[in-house]
Amino acid sequence: MGARSYNTAAKNRTGSLFPSNCSNAASPCSPGTSYGSLSRYQIFLGLRHKEYCTTTGNEEKQTISVTFVDKDGEEKLIKVPVGMSLLEAAHENDIELEGACEGSLACSTCHVIVMDVDYYNKLEDPTDEENDMLDLAFGLTETSRLGCQVIAKPELDGIRVALPAATRNFAVDGFKPKPH
């Protein structure tokens, strides 16, 4: 019987396995990284990490600058990782953007107003579901969007969004939940 030849796997500092033929063996995919439909066993057997992992691990997390302007005109400039929604970014930075439905497109409490039409035009078109929720938003404008649907991408670097003076939360008006 011949010996089977398997690629050996190495262990990183946290003890998780990654393929030895990985072009980025010093810094494998971080926890939660998607390998698509591949199982950990398939990855272990030596399938090429670079082709299946959504991150190569050696790149710094790219961020963009976003300015939130509250109802009193106070501005807060934050760095937002590319791929994160403005709702998540607001919650991580203690900006009062409600998000009662936690980004499931079931409310309009994360309504934001993009202050520059040029940035607004760089956004994906709103879906029908988002437009339905925006119809319920307080202070709707031509450049209104739901913060849960605005995803940070490099071309949005420098975007400024205003928070409306009020929100309509039909579940409990006036209630502001704390982010999880």
JSON list of C-alpha atoms in Angstrom, two decimals:
[
{"chain": "A", "resi": 1, "resn": "MET", "atom": "CA", "xyz": [0.00, 0.00, 0.00]},
{"chain": "A", "resi": 2, "resn": "GLY", "atom": "CA", "xyz": [1.44, 3.36, -1.00]},
{"chain": "A", "resi": 3, "resn": "ALA", "atom": "CA", "xyz": [1.57, 6.25, 1.41]},
{"chain": "A", "resi": 4, "resn": "ARG", "atom": "CA", "xyz": [-0.91, 9.02, 0.73]},
{"chain": "A", "resi": 5, "resn": "SER", "atom": "CA", "xyz": [0.62, 12.39, 0.16]},
{"chain": "A", "resi": 6, "resn": "TYR", "atom": "CA", "xyz": [-1.09, 15.24, 2.00]},
{"chain": "A", "resi": 7, "resn": "ASN", "atom": "CA", "xyz": [0.08, 18.76, 2.31]},
{"chain": "A", "resi": 8, "resn": "THR", "atom": "CA", "xyz": [1.01, 19.35, 5.88]},
{"chain": "A", "resi": 9, "resn": "ALA", "atom": "CA", "xyz": [-0.74, 22.10, 7.74]},
{"chain": "A", "resi": 10, "resn": "ALA", "atom": "CA", "xyz": [0.85, 24.52, 10.13]},
{"chain": "A", "resi": 11, "resn": "LYS", "atom": "CA", "xyz": [-0.67, 26.02, 13.24]},
{"chain": "A", "resi": 12, "resn": "ASN", "atom": "CA", "xyz": [-0.81, 29.74, 13.73]},
{"chain": "A", "resi": 13, "resn": "ARG", "atom": "CA", "xyz": [-0.53, 31.47, 17.09]},
{"chain": "A", "resi": 14, "resn": "THR", "atom": "CA", "xyz": [-4.17, 30.87, 17.93]},
{"chain": "A", "resi": 15, "resn": "GLY", "atom": "CA", "xyz": [-3.97, 27.19, 17.10]},
{"chain": "A", "resi": 16, "resn": "SER", "atom": "CA", "xyz": [-6.16, 27.22, 14.00]},
{"chain": "A", "resi": 17, "resn": "LEU", "atom": "CA", "xyz": [-5.08, 25.29, 10.95]},
{"chain": "A", "resi": 18, "resn": "PHE", "atom": "CA", "xyz": [-4.31, 26.69, 7.53]},
{"chain": "A", "resi": 19, "resn": "PRO", "atom": "CA", "xyz": [-2.79, 25.16, 4.41]},
{"chain": "A", "resi": 20, "resn": "SER", "atom": "CA", "xyz": [1.00, 24.92, 4.23]},
{"chain": "A", "resi": 21, "resn": "ASN", "atom": "CA", "xyz": [0.94, 25.99, 0.60]},
{"chain": "A", "resi": 22, "resn": "CYS", "atom": "CA", "xyz": [-0.82, 29.21, 1.58]},
{"chain": "A", "resi": 23, "resn": "SER", "atom": "CA", "xyz": [0.96, 32.19, 0.10]},
{"chain": "A", "resi": 24, "resn": "ASN", "atom": "CA", "xyz": [0.25, 33.99, 3.34]},
{"chain": "A", "resi": 25, "resn": "ALA", "atom": "CA", "xyz": [1.17, 31.38, 5.92]},
{"chain": "A", "resi": 26, "resn": "ALA", "atom": "CA", "xyz": [2.45, 34.01, 8.35]},
{"chain": "A", "resi": 27, "resn": "SER", "atom": "CA", "xyz": [-0.99, 35.59, 8.55]},
{"chain": "A", "resi": 28, "resn": "PRO", "atom": "CA", "xyz": [-3.85, 33.25, 7.63]},
{"chain": "A", "resi": 29, "resn": "CYS", "atom": "CA", "xyz": [-7.47, 34.20, 7.30]},
{"chain": "A", "resi": 30, "resn": "SER", "atom": "CA", "xyz": [-8.85, 35.75, 10.43]},
{"chain": "A", "resi": 31, "resn": "PRO", "atom": "CA", "xyz": [-11.71, 34.13, 12.35]},
{"chain": "A", "resi": 32, "resn": "GLY", "atom": "CA", "xyz": [-14.99, 34.63, 10.54]},
{"chain": "A", "resi": 33, "resn": "THR", "atom": "CA", "xyz": [-13.39, 34.91, 7.13]},
{"chain": "A", "resi": 34, "resn": "SER", "atom": "CA", "xyz": [-15.41, 33.23, 4.42]},
{"chain": "A", "resi": 35, "resn": "TYR", "atom": "CA", "xyz": [-13.98, 30.38, 2.40]},
{"chain": "A", "resi": 36, "resn": "GLY", "atom": "CA", "xyz": [-17.15, 30.07, 0.37]},
{"chain": "A", "resi": 37, "resn": "SER", "atom": "CA", "xyz": [-18.55, 26.54, 0.37]},
{"chain": "A", "resi": 38, "resn": "LEU", "atom": "CA", "xyz": [-15.23, 24.89, 1.27]},
{"chain": "A", "resi": 39, "resn": "SER", "atom": "CA", "xyz": [-15.01, 22.97, 4.51]},
{"chain": "A", "resi": 40, "resn": "ARG", "atom": "CA", "xyz": [-12.18, 23.37, 7.00]},
{"chain": "A", "resi": 41, "resn": "TYR", "atom": "CA", "xyz": [-11.12, 19.85, 5.97]},
{"chain": "A", "resi": 42, "resn": "GLN", "atom": "CA", "xyz": [-10.80, 20.89, 2.32]},
{"chain": "A", "resi": 43, "resn": "ILE", "atom": "CA", "xyz": [-8.76, 23.90, 3.37]},
{"chain": "A", "resi": 44, "resn": "PHE", "atom": "CA", "xyz": [-6.66, 21.64, 5.59]},
{"chain": "A", "resi": 45, "resn": "LEU", "atom": "CA", "xyz": [-5.93, 19.35, 2.64]},
{"chain": "A", "resi": 46, "resn": "GLY", "atom": "CA", "xyz": [-4.09, 22.18, 0.96]},
{"chain": "A", "resi": 47, "resn": "LEU", "atom": "CA", "xyz": [-6.43, 23.95, -1.36]},
{"chain": "A", "resi": 48, "resn": "ARG", "atom": "CA", "xyz": [-4.90, 27.27, -2.22]},
{"chain": "A", "resi": 49, "resn": "HIS", "atom": "CA", "xyz": [-5.86, 29.82, 0.42]},
{"chain": "A", "resi": 50, "resn": "LYS", "atom": "CA", "xyz": [-5.50, 32.83, -1.88]},
{"chain": "A", "resi": 51, "resn": "GLU", "atom": "CA", "xyz": [-8.12, 31.55, -4.32]},
{"chain": "A", "resi": 52, "resn": "TYR", "atom": "CA", "xyz": [-10.80, 30.80, -1.73]},
{"chain": "A", "resi": 53, "resn": "CYS", "atom": "CA", "xyz": [-10.32, 33.20, 1.12]},
{"chain": "A", "resi": 54, "resn": "THR", "atom": "CA", "xyz": [-11.98, 36.60, 0.87]},
{"chain": "A", "resi": 55, "resn": "THR", "atom": "CA", "xyz": [-8.95, 38.23, 2.53]},
{"chain": "A", "resi": 56, "resn": "THR", "atom": "CA", "xyz": [-5.28, 37.43, 2.17]},
{"chain": "A", "resi": 57, "resn": "GLY", "atom": "CA", "xyz": [-4.49, 38.56, 5.71]},
{"chain": "A", "resi": 58, "resn": "ASN", "atom": "CA", "xyz": [-1.52, 40.74, 4.84]},
{"chain": "A", "resi": 59, "resn": "GLU", "atom": "CA", "xyz": [-3.52, 43.75, 3.81]},
{"chain": "A", "resi": 60, "resn": "GLU", "atom": "CA", "xyz": [-4.45, 46.46, 6.26]},
{"chain": "A", "resi": 61, "resn": "LYS", "atom": "CA", "xyz": [-8.15, 47.08, 6.72]},
{"chain": "A", "resi": 62, "resn": "GLN", "atom": "CA", "xyz": [-8.92, 49.99, 4.40]},
{"chain": "A", "resi": 63, "resn": "THR", "atom": "CA", "xyz": [-11.03, 52.76, 5.89]},
{"chain": "A", "resi": 64, "resn": "ILE", "atom": "CA", "xyz": [-12.79, 55.84, 4.62]},
{"chain": "A", "resi": 65, "resn": "SER", "atom": "CA", "xyz": [-13.59, 59.12, 6.35]},
{"chain": "A", "resi": 66, "resn": "VAL", "atom": "CA", "xyz": [-17.25, 59.76, 7.09]},
{"chain": "A", "resi": 67, "resn": "THR", "atom": "CA", "xyz": [-18.66, 62.86, 8.76]},
{"chain": "A", "resi": 68, "resn": "PHE", "atom": "CA", "xyz": [-21.94, 62.62, 10.64]},
{"chain": "A", "resi": 69, "resn": "VAL", "atom": "CA", "xyz": [-23.74, 65.91, 11.26]},
{"chain": "A", "resi": 70, "resn": "ASP", "atom": "CA", "xyz": [-26.30, 65.73, 14.07]},
{"chain": "A", "resi": 71, "resn": "LYS", "atom": "CA", "xyz": [-29.56, 67.68, 14.36]},
{"chain": "A", "resi": 72, "resn": "ASP", "atom": "CA", "xyz": [-27.73, 70.49, 16.22]},
{"chain": "A", "resi": 73, "resn": "GLY", "atom": "CA", "xyz": [-25.14, 70.87, 13.45]},
{"chain": "A", "resi": 74, "resn": "GLU", "atom": "CA", "xyz": [-22.33, 69.25, 15.42]},
{"chain": "A", "resi": 75, "resn": "GLU", "atom": "CA", "xyz": [-19.99, 67.22, 13.25]},
{"chain": "A", "resi": 76, "resn": "LYS", "atom": "CA", "xyz": [-18.24, 63.99, 14.10]},
{"chain": "A", "resi": 77, "resn": "LEU", "atom": "CA", "xyz": [-15.58, 62.65, 11.73]},
{"chain": "A", "resi": 78, "resn": "ILE", "atom": "CA", "xyz": [-14.97, 58.91, 11.98]},
{"chain": "A", "resi": 79, "resn": "LYS", "atom": "CA", "xyz": [-13.03, 56.24, 10.11]},
{"chain": "A", "resi": 80, "resn": "VAL", "atom": "CA", "xyz": [-15.21, 53.47, 8.70]},
{"chain": "A", "resi": 81, "resn": "PRO", "atom": "CA", "xyz": [-13.81, 50.16, 7.43]},
{"chain": "A", "resi": 82, "resn": "VAL", "atom": "CA", "xyz": [-14.64, 49.43, 3.80]},
{"chain": "A", "resi": 83, "resn": "GLY", "atom": "CA", "xyz": [-17.58, 47.02, 3.71]},
{"chain": "A", "resi": 84, "resn": "MET", "atom": "CA", "xyz": [-19.23, 48.28, 6.91]},
{"chain": "A", "resi": 85, "resn": "SER", "atom": "CA", "xyz": [-22.64, 49.98, 6.87]},
{"chain": "A", "resi": 86, "resn": "LEU", "atom": "CA", "xyz": [-23.02, 53.53, 8.14]},
{"chain": "A", "resi": 87, "resn": "LEU", "atom": "CA", "xyz": [-25.46, 52.19, 10.74]},
{"chain": "A", "resi": 88, "resn": "GLU", "atom": "CA", "xyz": [-22.85, 49.81, 12.18]},
{"chain": "A", "resi": 89, "resn": "ALA", "atom": "CA", "xyz": [-20.21, 52.56, 12.07]},
{"chain": "A", "resi": 90, "resn": "ALA", "atom": "CA", "xyz": [-22.52, 54.96, 13.90]},
{"chain": "A", "resi": 91, "resn": "HIS", "atom": "CA", "xyz": [-23.21, 52.41, 16.63]},
{"chain": "A", "resi": 92, "resn": "GLU", "atom": "CA", "xyz": [-19.50, 51.65, 17.08]},
{"chain": "A", "resi": 93, "resn": "ASN", "atom": "CA", "xyz": [-18.76, 55.36, 17.46]},
{"chain": "A", "resi": 94, "resn": "ASP", "atom": "CA", "xyz": [-21.62, 56.34, 19.80]},
{"chain": "A", "resi": 95, "resn": "ILE", "atom": "CA", "xyz": [-23.48, 58.33, 17.15]},
{"chain": "A", "resi": 96, "resn": "GLU", "atom": "CA", "xyz": [-27.22, 58.49, 17.80]},
{"chain": "A", "resi": 97, "resn": "LEU", "atom": "CA", "xyz": [-28.54, 56.66, 14.76]},
{"chain": "A", "resi": 98, "resn": "GLU", "atom": "CA", "xyz": [-31.28, 54.38, 16.01]},
{"chain": "A", "resi": 99, "resn": "GLY", "atom": "CA", "xyz": [-31.58, 51.37, 13.71]},
{"chain": "A", "resi": 100, "resn": "ALA", "atom": "CA", "xyz": [-34.54, 49.82, 15.56]},
{"chain": "A", "resi": 101, "resn": "CYS", "atom": "CA", "xyz": [-34.72, 46.82, 13.19]},
{"chain": "A", "resi": 102, "resn": "GLU", "atom": "CA", "xyz": [-30.94, 46.27, 13.39]},
{"chain": "A", "resi": 103, "resn": "GLY", "atom": "CA", "xyz": [-30.46, 46.68, 9.65]},
{"chain": "A", "resi": 104, "resn": "SER", "atom": "CA", "xyz": [-33.13, 44.26, 8.43]},
{"chain": "A", "resi": 105, "resn": "LEU", "atom": "CA", "xyz": [-34.95, 46.84, 6.25]},
{"chain": "A", "resi": 106, "resn": "ALA", "atom": "CA", "xyz": [-38.01, 46.83, 8.49]},
{"chain": "A", "resi": 107, "resn": "CYS", "atom": "CA", "xyz": [-37.96, 50.46, 9.67]},
{"chain": "A", "resi": 108, "resn": "SER", "atom": "CA", "xyz": [-36.69, 53.90, 8.72]},
{"chain": "A", "resi": 109, "resn": "THR", "atom": "CA", "xyz": [-34.99, 54.85, 12.00]},
{"chain": "A", "resi": 110, "resn": "CYS", "atom": "CA", "xyz": [-31.49, 54.81, 10.47]},
{"chain": "A", "resi": 111, "resn": "HIS", "atom": "CA", "xyz": [-32.47, 57.44, 7.90]},
{"chain": "A", "resi": 112, "resn": "VAL", "atom": "CA", "xyz": [-29.54, 59.64, 6.88]},
{"chain": "A", "resi": 113, "resn": "ILE", "atom": "CA", "xyz": [-29.31, 62.49, 4.40]},
{"chain": "A", "resi": 114, "resn": "VAL", "atom": "CA", "xyz": [-26.32, 62.49, 2.08]},
{"chain": "A", "resi": 115, "resn": "MET", "atom": "CA", "xyz": [-25.22, 66.13, 2.06]},
{"chain": "A", "resi": 116, "resn": "ASP", "atom": "CA", "xyz": [-23.46, 66.15, -1.32]},
{"chain": "A", "resi": 117, "resn": "VAL", "atom": "CA", "xyz": [-25.31, 64.96, -4.42]},
{"chain": "A", "resi": 118, "resn": "ASP", "atom": "CA", "xyz": [-22.02, 63.84, -6.00]},
{"chain": "A", "resi": 119, "resn": "TYR", "atom": "CA", "xyz": [-21.56, 61.30, -3.19]},
{"chain": "A", "resi": 120, "resn": "TYR", "atom": "CA", "xyz": [-25.22, 60.33, -3.39]},
{"chain": "A", "resi": 121, "resn": "ASN", "atom": "CA", "xyz": [-24.73, 59.50, -7.08]},
{"chain": "A", "resi": 122, "resn": "LYS", "atom": "CA", "xyz": [-21.85, 57.15, -6.18]},
{"chain": "A", "resi": 123, "resn": "LEU", "atom": "CA", "xyz": [-24.18, 54.97, -4.09]},
{"chain": "A", "resi": 124, "resn": "GLU", "atom": "CA", "xyz": [-25.94, 51.90, -5.42]},
{"chain": "A", "resi": 125, "resn": "ASP", "atom": "CA", "xyz": [-29.54, 52.66, -6.32]},
{"chain": "A", "resi": 126, "resn": "PRO", "atom": "CA", "xyz": [-31.91, 51.99, -3.42]},
{"chain": "A", "resi": 127, "resn": "THR", "atom": "CA", "xyz": [-33.90, 48.76, -3.64]},
{"chain": "A", "resi": 128, "resn": "ASP", "atom": "CA", "xyz": [-37.69, 48.80, -3.71]},
{"chain": "A", "resi": 129, "resn": "GLU", "atom": "CA", "xyz": [-37.67, 47.61, -0.09]},
{"chain": "A", "resi": 130, "resn": "GLU", "atom": "CA", "xyz": [-35.45, 50.52, 0.95]},
{"chain": "A", "resi": 131, "resn": "ASN", "atom": "CA", "xyz": [-37.65, 53.00, -0.92]},
{"chain": "A", "resi": 132, "resn": "ASP", "atom": "CA", "xyz": [-40.71, 51.56, 0.84]},
{"chain": "A", "resi": 133, "resn": "MET", "atom": "CA", "xyz": [-39.09, 52.20, 4.22]},
{"chain": "A", "resi": 134, "resn": "LEU", "atom": "CA", "xyz": [-37.82, 55.64, 3.19]},
{"chain": "A", "resi": 135, "resn": "ASP", "atom": "CA", "xyz": [-41.42, 56.62, 2.41]},
{"chain": "A", "resi": 136, "resn": "LEU", "atom": "CA", "xyz": [-42.02, 56.34, 6.17]},
{"chain": "A", "resi": 137, "resn": "ALA", "atom": "CA", "xyz": [-38.98, 58.43, 7.15]},
{"chain": "A", "resi": 138, "resn": "PHE", "atom": "CA", "xyz": [-39.25, 61.77, 8.90]},
{"chain": "A", "resi": 139, "resn": "GLY", "atom": "CA", "xyz": [-37.82, 64.67, 6.85]},
{"chain": "A", "resi": 140, "resn": "LEU", "atom": "CA", "xyz": [-37.34, 62.73, 3.60]},
{"chain": "A", "resi": 141, "resn": "THR", "atom": "CA", "xyz": [-35.17, 64.47, 0.97]},
{"chain": "A", "resi": 142, "resn": "GLU", "atom": "CA", "xyz": [-33.95, 63.71, -2.55]},
{"chain": "A", "resi": 143, "resn": "THR", "atom": "CA", "xyz": [-30.66, 62.40, -1.09]},
{"chain": "A", "resi": 144, "resn": "SER", "atom": "CA", "xyz": [-32.14, 60.35, 1.77]},
{"chain": "A", "resi": 145, "resn": "ARG", "atom": "CA", "xyz": [-30.92, 56.81, 2.35]},
{"chain": "A", "resi": 146, "resn": "LEU", "atom": "CA", "xyz": [-31.08, 54.23, 5.12]},
{"chain": "A", "resi": 147, "resn": "GLY", "atom": "CA", "xyz": [-27.79, 54.03, 6.99]},
{"chain": "A", "resi": 148, "resn": "CYS", "atom": "CA", "xyz": [-28.01, 50.23, 7.07]},
{"chain": "A", "resi": 149, "resn": "GLN", "atom": "CA", "xyz": [-27.95, 50.18, 3.27]},
{"chain": "A", "resi": 150, "resn": "VAL", "atom": "CA", "xyz": [-25.06, 52.60, 2.72]},
{"chain": "A", "resi": 151, "resn": "ILE", "atom": "CA", "xyz": [-21.94, 50.43, 2.65]},
{"chain": "A", "resi": 152, "resn": "ALA", "atom": "CA", "xyz": [-18.51, 52.06, 2.91]},
{"chain": "A", "resi": 153, "resn": "LYS", "atom": "CA", "xyz": [-16.44, 51.82, -0.26]},
{"chain": "A", "resi": 154, "resn": "PRO", "atom": "CA", "xyz": [-13.32, 53.73, -1.32]},
{"chain": "A", "resi": 155, "resn": "GLU", "atom": "CA", "xyz": [-15.14, 56.15, -3.63]},
{"chain": "A", "resi": 156, "resn": "LEU", "atom": "CA", "xyz": [-17.23, 57.35, -0.67]},
{"chain": "A", "resi": 157, "resn": "ASP", "atom": "CA", "xyz": [-14.17, 58.62, 1.22]},
{"chain": "A", "resi": 158, "resn": "GLY", "atom": "CA", "xyz": [-15.10, 62.06, 2.59]},
{"chain": "A", "resi": 159, "resn": "ILE", "atom": "CA", "xyz": [-18.88, 61.56, 2.51]},
{"chain": "A", "resi": 160, "resn": "ARG", "atom": "CA", "xyz": [-20.94, 63.74, 4.85]},
{"chain": "A", "resi": 161, "resn": "VAL", "atom": "CA", "xyz": [-24.32, 62.61, 6.12]},
{"chain": "A", "resi": 162, "resn": "ALA", "atom": "CA", "xyz": [-26.83, 64.52, 8.21]},
{"chain": "A", "resi": 163, "resn": "LEU", "atom": "CA", "xyz": [-29.02, 62.93, 10.84]},
{"chain": "A", "resi": 164, "resn": "PRO", "atom": "CA", "xyz": [-32.64, 64.10, 10.69]},
{"chain": "A", "resi": 165, "resn": "ALA", "atom": "CA", "xyz": [-34.11, 66.01, 13.61]},
{"chain": "A", "resi": 166, "resn": "ALA", "atom": "CA", "xyz": [-36.43, 63.09, 14.44]},
{"chain": "A", "resi": 167, "resn": "THR", "atom": "CA", "xyz": [-37.23, 59.50, 13.53]},
{"chain": "A", "resi": 168, "resn": "ARG", "atom": "CA", "xyz": [-40.46, 57.57, 13.27]},
{"chain": "A", "resi": 169, "resn": "ASN", "atom": "CA", "xyz": [-40.30, 54.40, 15.31]},
{"chain": "A", "resi": 170, "resn": "PHE", "atom": "CA", "xyz": [-43.73, 52.87, 15.06]},
{"chain": "A", "resi": 171, "resn": "ALA", "atom": "CA", "xyz": [-42.89, 50.20, 17.64]},
{"chain": "A", "resi": 172, "resn": "VAL", "atom": "CA", "xyz": [-42.09, 52.55, 20.53]},
{"chain": "A", "resi": 173, "resn": "ASP", "atom": "CA", "xyz": [-41.87, 56.20, 19.63]},
{"chain": "A", "resi": 174, "resn": "GLY", "atom": "CA", "xyz": [-39.05, 57.97, 21.40]},
{"chain": "A", "resi": 175, "resn": "PHE", "atom": "CA", "xyz": [-37.25, 54.77, 22.44]},
{"chain": "A", "resi": 176, "resn": "LYS", "atom": "CA", "xyz": [-33.54, 54.67, 21.53]},
{"chain": "A", "resi": 177, "resn": "PRO", "atom": "CA", "xyz": [-32.11, 51.16, 21.85]},
{"chain": "A", "resi": 178, "resn": "LYS", "atom": "CA", "xyz": [-28.47, 50.64, 22.72]},
{"chain": "A", "resi": 179, "resn": "PRO", "atom": "CA", "xyz": [-26.42, 48.82, 20.07]},
{"chain": "A", "resi": 180, "resn": "HIS", "atom": "CA", "xyz": [-25.49, 45.21, 20.86]}
]
